[in-house]
mmCIF file of N, CA and C in Angstrom:
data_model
loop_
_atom_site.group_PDB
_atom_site.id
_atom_site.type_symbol
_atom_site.label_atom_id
_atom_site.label_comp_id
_atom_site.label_asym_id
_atom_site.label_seq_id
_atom_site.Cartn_x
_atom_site.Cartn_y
_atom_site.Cartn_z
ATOM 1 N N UNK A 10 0.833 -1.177 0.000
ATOM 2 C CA UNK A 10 0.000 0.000 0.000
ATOM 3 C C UNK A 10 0.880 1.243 0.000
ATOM 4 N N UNK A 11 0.378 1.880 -0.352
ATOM 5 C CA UNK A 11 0.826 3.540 -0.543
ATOM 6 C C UNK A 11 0.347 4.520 0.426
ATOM 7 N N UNK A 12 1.233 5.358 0.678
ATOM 8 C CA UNK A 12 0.542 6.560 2.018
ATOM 9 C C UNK A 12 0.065 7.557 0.672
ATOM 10 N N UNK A 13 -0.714 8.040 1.908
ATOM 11 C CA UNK A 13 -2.134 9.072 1.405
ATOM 12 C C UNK A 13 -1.507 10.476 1.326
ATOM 13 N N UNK A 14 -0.550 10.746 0.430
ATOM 14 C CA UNK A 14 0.052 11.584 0.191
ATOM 15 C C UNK A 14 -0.154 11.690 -1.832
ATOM 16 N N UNK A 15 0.507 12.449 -2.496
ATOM 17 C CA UNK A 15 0.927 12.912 -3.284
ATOM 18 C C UNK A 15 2.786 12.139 -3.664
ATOM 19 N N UNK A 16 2.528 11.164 -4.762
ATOM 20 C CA UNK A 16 3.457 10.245 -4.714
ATOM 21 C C UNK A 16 4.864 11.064 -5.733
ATOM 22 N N UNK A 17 5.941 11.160 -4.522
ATOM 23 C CA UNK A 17 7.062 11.267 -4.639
ATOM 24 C C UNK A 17 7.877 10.498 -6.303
ATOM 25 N N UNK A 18 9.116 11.377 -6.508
ATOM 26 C CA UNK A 18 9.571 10.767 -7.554
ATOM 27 C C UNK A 18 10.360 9.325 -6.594
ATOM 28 N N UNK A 19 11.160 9.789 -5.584
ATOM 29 C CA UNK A 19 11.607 8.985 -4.725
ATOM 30 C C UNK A 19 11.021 7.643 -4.816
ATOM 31 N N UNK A 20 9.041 7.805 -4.737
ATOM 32 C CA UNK A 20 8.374 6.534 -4.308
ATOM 33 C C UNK A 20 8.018 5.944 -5.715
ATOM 34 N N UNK A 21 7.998 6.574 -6.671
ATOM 35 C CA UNK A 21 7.778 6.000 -7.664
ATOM 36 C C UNK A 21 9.612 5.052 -8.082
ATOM 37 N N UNK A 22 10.088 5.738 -8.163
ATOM 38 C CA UNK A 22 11.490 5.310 -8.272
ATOM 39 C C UNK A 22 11.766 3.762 -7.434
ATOM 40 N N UNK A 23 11.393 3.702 -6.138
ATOM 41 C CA UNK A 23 11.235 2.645 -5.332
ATOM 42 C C UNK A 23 10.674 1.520 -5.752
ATOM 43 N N UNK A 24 9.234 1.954 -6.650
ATOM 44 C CA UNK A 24 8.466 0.786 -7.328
ATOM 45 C C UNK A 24 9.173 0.567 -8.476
ATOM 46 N N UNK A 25 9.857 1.343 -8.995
ATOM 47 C CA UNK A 25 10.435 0.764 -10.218
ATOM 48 C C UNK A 25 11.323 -0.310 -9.832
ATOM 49 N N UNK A 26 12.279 0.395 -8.718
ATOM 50 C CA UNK A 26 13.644 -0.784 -8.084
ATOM 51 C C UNK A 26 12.978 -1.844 -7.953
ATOM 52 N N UNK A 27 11.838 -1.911 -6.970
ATOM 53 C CA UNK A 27 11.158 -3.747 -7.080
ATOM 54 C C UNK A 27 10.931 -4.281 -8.307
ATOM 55 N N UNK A 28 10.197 -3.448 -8.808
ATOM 56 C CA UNK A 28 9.530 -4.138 -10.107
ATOM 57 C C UNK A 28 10.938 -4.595 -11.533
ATOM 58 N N UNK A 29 12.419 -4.354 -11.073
ATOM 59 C CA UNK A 29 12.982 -4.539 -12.069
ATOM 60 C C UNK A 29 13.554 -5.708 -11.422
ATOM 61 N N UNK A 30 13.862 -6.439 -10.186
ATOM 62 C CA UNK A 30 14.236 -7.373 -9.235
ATOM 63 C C UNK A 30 13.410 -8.455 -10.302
ATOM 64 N N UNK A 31 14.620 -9.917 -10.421
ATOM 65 C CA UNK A 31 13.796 -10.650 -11.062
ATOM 66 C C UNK A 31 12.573 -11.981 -10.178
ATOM 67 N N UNK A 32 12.077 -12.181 -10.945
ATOM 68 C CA UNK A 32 10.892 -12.868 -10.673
ATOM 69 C C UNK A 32 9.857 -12.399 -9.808
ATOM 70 N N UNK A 33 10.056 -10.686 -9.901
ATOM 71 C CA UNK A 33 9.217 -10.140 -8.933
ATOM 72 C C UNK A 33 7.685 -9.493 -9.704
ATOM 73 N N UNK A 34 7.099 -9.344 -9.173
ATOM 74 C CA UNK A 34 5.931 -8.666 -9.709
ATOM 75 C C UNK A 34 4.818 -7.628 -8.976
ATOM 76 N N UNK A 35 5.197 -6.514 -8.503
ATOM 77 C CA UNK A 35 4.832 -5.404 -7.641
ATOM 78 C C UNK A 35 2.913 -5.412 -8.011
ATOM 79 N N UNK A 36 2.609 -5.265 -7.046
ATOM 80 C CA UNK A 36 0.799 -5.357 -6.987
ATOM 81 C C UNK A 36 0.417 -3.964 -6.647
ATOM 82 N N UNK A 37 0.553 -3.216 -6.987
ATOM 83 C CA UNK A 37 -0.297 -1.695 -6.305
ATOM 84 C C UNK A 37 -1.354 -2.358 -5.555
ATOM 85 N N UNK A 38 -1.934 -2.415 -4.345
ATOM 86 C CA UNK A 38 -3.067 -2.374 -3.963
ATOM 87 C C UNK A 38 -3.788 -1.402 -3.694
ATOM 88 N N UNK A 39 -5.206 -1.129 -3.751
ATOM 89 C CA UNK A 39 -6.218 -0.652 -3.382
ATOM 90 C C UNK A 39 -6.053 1.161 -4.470
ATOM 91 N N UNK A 40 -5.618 1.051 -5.859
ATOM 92 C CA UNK A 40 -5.047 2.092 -6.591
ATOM 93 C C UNK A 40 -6.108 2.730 -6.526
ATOM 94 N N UNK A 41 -7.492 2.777 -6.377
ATOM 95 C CA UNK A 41 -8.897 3.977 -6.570
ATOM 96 C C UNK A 41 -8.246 4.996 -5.306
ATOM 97 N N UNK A 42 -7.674 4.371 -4.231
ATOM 98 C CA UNK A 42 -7.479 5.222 -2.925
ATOM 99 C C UNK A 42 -6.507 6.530 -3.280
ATOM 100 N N UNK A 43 -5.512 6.590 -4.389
ATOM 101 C CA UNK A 43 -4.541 6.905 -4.606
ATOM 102 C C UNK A 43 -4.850 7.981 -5.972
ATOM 103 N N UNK A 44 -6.213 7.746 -6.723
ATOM 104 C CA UNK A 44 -6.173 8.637 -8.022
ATOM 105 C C UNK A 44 -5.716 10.170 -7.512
ATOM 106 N N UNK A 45 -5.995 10.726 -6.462
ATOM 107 C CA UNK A 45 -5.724 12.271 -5.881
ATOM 108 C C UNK A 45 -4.212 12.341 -5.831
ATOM 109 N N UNK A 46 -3.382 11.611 -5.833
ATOM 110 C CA UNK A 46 -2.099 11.732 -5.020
ATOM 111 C C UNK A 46 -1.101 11.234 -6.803
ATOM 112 N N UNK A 47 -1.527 10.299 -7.863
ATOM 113 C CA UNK A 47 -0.813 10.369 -8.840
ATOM 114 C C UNK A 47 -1.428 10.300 -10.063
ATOM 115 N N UNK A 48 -1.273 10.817 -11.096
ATOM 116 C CA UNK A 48 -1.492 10.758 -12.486
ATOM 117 C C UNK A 48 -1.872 9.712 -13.083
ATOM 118 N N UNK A 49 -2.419 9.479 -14.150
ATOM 119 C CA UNK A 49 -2.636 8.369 -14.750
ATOM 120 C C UNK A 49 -1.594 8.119 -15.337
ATOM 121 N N UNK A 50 -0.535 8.999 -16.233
ATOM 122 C CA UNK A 50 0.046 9.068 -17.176
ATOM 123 C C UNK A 50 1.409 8.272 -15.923
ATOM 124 N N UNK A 51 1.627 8.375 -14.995
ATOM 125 C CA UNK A 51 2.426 7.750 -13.800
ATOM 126 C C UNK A 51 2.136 6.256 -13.756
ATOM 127 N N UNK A 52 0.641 5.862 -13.484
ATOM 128 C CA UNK A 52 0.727 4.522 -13.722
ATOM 129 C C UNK A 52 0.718 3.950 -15.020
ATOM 130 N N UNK A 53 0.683 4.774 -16.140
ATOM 131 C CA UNK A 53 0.459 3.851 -17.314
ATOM 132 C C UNK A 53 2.401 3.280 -17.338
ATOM 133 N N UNK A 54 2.885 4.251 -16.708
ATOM 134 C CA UNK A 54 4.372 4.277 -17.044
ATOM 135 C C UNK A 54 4.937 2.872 -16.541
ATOM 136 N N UNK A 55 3.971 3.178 -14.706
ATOM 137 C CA UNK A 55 4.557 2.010 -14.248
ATOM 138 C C UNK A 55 3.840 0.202 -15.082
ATOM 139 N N UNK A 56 2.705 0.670 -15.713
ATOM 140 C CA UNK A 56 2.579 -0.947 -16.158
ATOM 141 C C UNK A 56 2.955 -1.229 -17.122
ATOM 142 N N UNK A 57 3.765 -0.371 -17.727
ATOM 143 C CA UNK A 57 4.816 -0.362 -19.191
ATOM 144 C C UNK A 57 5.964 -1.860 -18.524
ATOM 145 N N UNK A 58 6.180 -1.693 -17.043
ATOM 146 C CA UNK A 58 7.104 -1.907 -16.504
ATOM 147 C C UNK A 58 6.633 -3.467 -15.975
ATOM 148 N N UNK A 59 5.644 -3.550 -16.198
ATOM 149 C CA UNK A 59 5.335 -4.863 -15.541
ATOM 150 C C UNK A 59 4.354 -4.741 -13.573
ATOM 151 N N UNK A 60 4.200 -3.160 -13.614
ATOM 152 C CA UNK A 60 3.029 -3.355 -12.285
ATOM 153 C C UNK A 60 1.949 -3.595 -12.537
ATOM 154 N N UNK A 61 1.325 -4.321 -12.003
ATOM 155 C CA UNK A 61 0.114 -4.766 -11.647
ATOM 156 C C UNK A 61 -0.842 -4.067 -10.260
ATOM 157 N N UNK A 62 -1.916 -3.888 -10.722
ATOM 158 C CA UNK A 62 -3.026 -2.959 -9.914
ATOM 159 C C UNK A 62 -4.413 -3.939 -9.735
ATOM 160 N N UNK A 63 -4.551 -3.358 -8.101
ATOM 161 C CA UNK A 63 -5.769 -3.927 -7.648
ATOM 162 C C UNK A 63 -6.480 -2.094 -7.324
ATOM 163 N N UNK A 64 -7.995 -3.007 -7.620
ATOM 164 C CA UNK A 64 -9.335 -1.840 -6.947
ATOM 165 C C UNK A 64 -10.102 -2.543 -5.774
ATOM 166 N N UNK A 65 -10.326 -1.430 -5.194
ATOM 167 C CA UNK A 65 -11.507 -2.561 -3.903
ATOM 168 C C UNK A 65 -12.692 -2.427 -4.614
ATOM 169 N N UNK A 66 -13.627 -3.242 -4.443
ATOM 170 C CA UNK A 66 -14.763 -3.564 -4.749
ATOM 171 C C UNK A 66 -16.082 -2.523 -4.114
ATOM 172 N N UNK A 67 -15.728 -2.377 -2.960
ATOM 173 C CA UNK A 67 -16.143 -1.112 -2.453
ATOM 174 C C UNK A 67 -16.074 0.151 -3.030
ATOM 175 N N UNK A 68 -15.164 0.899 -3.775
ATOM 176 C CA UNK A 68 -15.113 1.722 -4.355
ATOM 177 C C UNK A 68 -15.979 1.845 -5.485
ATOM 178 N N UNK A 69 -16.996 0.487 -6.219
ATOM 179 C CA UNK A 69 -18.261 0.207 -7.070
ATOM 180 C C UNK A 69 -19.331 0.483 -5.971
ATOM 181 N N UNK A 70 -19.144 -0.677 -4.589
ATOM 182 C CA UNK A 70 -20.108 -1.097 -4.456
ATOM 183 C C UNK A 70 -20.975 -0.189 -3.286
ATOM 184 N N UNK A 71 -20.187 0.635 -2.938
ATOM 185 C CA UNK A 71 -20.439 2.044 -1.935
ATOM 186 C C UNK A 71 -21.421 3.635 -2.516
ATOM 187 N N UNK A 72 -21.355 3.202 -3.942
ATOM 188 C CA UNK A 72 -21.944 4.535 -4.492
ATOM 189 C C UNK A 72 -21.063 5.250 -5.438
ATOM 190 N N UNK A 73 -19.971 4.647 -5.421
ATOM 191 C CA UNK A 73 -18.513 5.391 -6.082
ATOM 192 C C UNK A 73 -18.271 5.119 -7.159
ATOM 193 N N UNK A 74 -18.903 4.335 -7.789
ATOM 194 C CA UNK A 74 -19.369 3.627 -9.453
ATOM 195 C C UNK A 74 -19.318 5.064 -10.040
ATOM 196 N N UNK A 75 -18.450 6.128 -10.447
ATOM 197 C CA UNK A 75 -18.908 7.087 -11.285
ATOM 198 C C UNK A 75 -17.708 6.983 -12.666
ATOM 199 N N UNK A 76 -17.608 8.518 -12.539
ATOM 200 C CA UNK A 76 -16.750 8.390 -14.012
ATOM 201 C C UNK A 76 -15.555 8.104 -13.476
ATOM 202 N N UNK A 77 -14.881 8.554 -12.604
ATOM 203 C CA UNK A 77 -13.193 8.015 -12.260
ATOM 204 C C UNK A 77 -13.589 6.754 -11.969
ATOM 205 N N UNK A 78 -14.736 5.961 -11.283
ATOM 206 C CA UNK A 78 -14.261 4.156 -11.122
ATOM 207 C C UNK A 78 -14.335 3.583 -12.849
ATOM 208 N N UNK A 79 -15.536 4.244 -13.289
ATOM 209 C CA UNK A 79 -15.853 3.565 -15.196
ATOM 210 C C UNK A 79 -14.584 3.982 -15.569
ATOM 211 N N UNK A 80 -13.888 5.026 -15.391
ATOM 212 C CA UNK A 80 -12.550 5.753 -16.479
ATOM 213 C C UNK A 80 -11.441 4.612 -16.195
ATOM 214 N N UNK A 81 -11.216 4.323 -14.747
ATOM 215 C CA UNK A 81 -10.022 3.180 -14.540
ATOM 216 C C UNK A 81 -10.632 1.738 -14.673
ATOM 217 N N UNK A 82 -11.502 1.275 -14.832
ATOM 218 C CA UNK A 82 -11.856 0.171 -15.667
ATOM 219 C C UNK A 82 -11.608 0.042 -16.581
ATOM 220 N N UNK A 83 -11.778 0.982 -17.466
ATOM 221 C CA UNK A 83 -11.971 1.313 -19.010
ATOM 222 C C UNK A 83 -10.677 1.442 -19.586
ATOM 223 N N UNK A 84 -9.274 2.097 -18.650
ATOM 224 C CA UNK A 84 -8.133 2.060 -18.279
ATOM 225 C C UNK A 84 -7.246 0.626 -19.275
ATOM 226 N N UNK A 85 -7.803 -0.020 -18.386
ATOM 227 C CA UNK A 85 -7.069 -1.686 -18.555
ATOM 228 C C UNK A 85 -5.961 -1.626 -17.624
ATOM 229 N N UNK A 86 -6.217 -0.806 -16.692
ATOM 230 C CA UNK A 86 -4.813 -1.123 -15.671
ATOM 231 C C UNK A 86 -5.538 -1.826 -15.113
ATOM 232 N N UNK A 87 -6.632 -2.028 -14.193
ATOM 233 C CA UNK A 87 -7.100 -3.285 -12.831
ATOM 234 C C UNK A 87 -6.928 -4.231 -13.544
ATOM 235 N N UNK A 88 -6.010 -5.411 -12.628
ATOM 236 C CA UNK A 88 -5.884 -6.464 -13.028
ATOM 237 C C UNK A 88 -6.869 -7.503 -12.271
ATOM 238 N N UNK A 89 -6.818 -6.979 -10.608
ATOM 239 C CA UNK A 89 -7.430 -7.037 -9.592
ATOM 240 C C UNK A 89 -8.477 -6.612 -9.058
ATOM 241 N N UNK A 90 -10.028 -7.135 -8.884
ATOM 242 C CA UNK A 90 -11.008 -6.329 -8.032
ATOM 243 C C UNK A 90 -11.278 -6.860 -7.195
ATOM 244 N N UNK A 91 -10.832 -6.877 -5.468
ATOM 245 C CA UNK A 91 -11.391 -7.937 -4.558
ATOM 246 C C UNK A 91 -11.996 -6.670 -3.441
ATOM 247 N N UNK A 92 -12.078 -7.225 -2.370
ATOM 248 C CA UNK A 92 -12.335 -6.743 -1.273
ATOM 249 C C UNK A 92 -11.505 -6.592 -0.283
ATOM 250 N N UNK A 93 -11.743 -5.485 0.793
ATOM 251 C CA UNK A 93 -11.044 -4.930 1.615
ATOM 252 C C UNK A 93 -10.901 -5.517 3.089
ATOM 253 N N UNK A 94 -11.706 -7.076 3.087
ATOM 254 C CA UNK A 94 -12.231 -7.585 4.116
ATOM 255 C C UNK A 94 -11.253 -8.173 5.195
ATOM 256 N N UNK A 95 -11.577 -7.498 6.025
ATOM 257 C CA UNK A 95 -10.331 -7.401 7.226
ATOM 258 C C UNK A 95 -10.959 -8.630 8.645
ATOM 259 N N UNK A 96 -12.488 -8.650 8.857
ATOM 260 C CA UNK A 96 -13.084 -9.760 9.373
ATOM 261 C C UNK A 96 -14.703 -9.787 8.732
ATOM 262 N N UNK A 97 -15.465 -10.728 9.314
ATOM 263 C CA UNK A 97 -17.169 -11.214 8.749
ATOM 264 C C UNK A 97 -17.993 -10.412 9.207
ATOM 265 N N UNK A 98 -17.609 -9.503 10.457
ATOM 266 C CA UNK A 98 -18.560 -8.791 10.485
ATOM 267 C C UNK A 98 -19.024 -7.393 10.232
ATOM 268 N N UNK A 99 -17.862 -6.423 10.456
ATOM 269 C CA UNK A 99 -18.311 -5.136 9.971
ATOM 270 C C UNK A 99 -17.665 -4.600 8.569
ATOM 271 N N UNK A 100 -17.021 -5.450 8.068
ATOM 272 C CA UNK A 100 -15.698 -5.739 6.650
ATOM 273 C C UNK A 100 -16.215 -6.830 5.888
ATOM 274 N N UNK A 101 -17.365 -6.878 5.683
ATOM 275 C CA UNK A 101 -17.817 -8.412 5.271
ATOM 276 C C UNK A 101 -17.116 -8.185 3.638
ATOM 277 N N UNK A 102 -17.151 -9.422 3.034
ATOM 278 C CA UNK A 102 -16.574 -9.385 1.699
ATOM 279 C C UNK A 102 -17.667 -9.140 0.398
ATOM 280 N N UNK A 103 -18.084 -8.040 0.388
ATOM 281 C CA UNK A 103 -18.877 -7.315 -0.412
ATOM 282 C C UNK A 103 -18.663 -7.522 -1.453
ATOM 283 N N UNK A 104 -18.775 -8.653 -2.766
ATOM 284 C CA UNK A 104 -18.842 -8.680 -4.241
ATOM 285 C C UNK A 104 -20.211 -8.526 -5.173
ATOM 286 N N UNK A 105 -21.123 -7.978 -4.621
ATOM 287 C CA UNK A 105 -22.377 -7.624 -5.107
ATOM 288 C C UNK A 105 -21.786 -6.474 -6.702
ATOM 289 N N UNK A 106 -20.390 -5.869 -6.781
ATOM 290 C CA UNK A 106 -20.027 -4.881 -7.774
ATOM 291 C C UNK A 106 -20.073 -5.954 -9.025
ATOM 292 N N UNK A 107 -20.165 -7.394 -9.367
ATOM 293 C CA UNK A 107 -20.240 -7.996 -10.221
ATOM 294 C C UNK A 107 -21.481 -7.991 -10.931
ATOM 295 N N UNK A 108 -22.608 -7.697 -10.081
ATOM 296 C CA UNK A 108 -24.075 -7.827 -10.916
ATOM 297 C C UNK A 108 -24.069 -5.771 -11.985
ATOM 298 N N UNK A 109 -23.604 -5.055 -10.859
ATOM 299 C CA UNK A 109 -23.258 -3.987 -11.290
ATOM 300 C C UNK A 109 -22.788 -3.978 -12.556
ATOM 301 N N UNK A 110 -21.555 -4.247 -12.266
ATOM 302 C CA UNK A 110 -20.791 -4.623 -13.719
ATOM 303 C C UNK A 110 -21.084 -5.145 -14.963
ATOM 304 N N UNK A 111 -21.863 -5.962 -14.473
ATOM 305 C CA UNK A 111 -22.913 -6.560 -15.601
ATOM 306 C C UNK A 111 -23.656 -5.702 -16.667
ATOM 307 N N UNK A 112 -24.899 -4.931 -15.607
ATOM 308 C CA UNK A 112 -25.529 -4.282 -15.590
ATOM 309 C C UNK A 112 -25.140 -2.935 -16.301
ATOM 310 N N UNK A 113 -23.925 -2.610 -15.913
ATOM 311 C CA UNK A 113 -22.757 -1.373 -16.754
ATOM 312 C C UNK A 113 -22.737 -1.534 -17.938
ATOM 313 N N UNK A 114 -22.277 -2.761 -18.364
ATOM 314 C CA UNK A 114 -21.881 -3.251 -19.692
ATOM 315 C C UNK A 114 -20.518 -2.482 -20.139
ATOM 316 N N UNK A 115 -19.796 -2.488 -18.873
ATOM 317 C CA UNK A 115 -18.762 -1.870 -19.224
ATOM 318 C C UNK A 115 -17.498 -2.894 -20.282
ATOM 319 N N UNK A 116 -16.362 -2.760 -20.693
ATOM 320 C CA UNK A 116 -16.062 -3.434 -21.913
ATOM 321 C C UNK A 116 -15.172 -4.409 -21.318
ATOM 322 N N UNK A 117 -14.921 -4.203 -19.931
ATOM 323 C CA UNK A 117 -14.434 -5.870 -19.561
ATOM 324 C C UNK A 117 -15.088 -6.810 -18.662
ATOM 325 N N UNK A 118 -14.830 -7.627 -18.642
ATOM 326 C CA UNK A 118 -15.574 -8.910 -17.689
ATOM 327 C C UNK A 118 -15.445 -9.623 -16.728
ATOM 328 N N UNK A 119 -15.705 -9.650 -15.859
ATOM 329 C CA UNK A 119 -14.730 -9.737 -14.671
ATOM 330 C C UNK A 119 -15.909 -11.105 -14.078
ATOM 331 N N UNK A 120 -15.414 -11.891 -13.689
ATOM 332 C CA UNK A 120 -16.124 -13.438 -13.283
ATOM 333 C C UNK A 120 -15.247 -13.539 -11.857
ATOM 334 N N UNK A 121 -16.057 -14.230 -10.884
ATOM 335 C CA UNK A 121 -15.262 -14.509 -9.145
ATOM 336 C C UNK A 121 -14.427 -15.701 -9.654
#
């Protein structure tokens, strides 16, 4: 994960150092949290490179379905859409964003 800042050349530089380490493969997690803090044109750079990006599912399934969640779908950077589920009861594992998705007809397809 990434701090809730405005991402440094430093921190980008950092993901590059992992991501050039062999047999490695750097996961951005939870990247919707982060659109305020870096560019798109930043991550397209980094998946030139071989990063890989997750979205929480929450970020659909909360109300947040707008044009920045449709724009990074539409993207082709999420490789990843899971949940944020930390335990069963107040974090439950919310995948109801699949009927959504459906329903979107947005241009990729995403199956559990």
């Amino acid at each position: 994960e990434m701090p809730f800042t405005k991402w440094t050349l430093r921190m980008i530089e950092d993901i590059k150092k992992l991501q050039s380490q062999k047999a490695l493969t750097v996961l951005l997690a939870h990247i919707d949290r982060y659109l305020n803090f870096v560019s798109l044109e930043t991550l397209f750079n980094l998946r030139l490179l071989g990063v890989a990006f997750q979205m929480n599912a929450d970020y659909i399934n909360r109300g947040l379905f707008n044009r920045k969640s449709k724009k990074l779908l539409n993207t082709g950077l999420i490789d990843i859409i899971s949940s944020d589920t930390h335990n069963l009861t107040n974090r439950k594992p919310n995948m109801d964003l699949l009927k959504k998705l459906h329903r979107w007809g947005g241009k990729n397809t995403y199956e559990t």
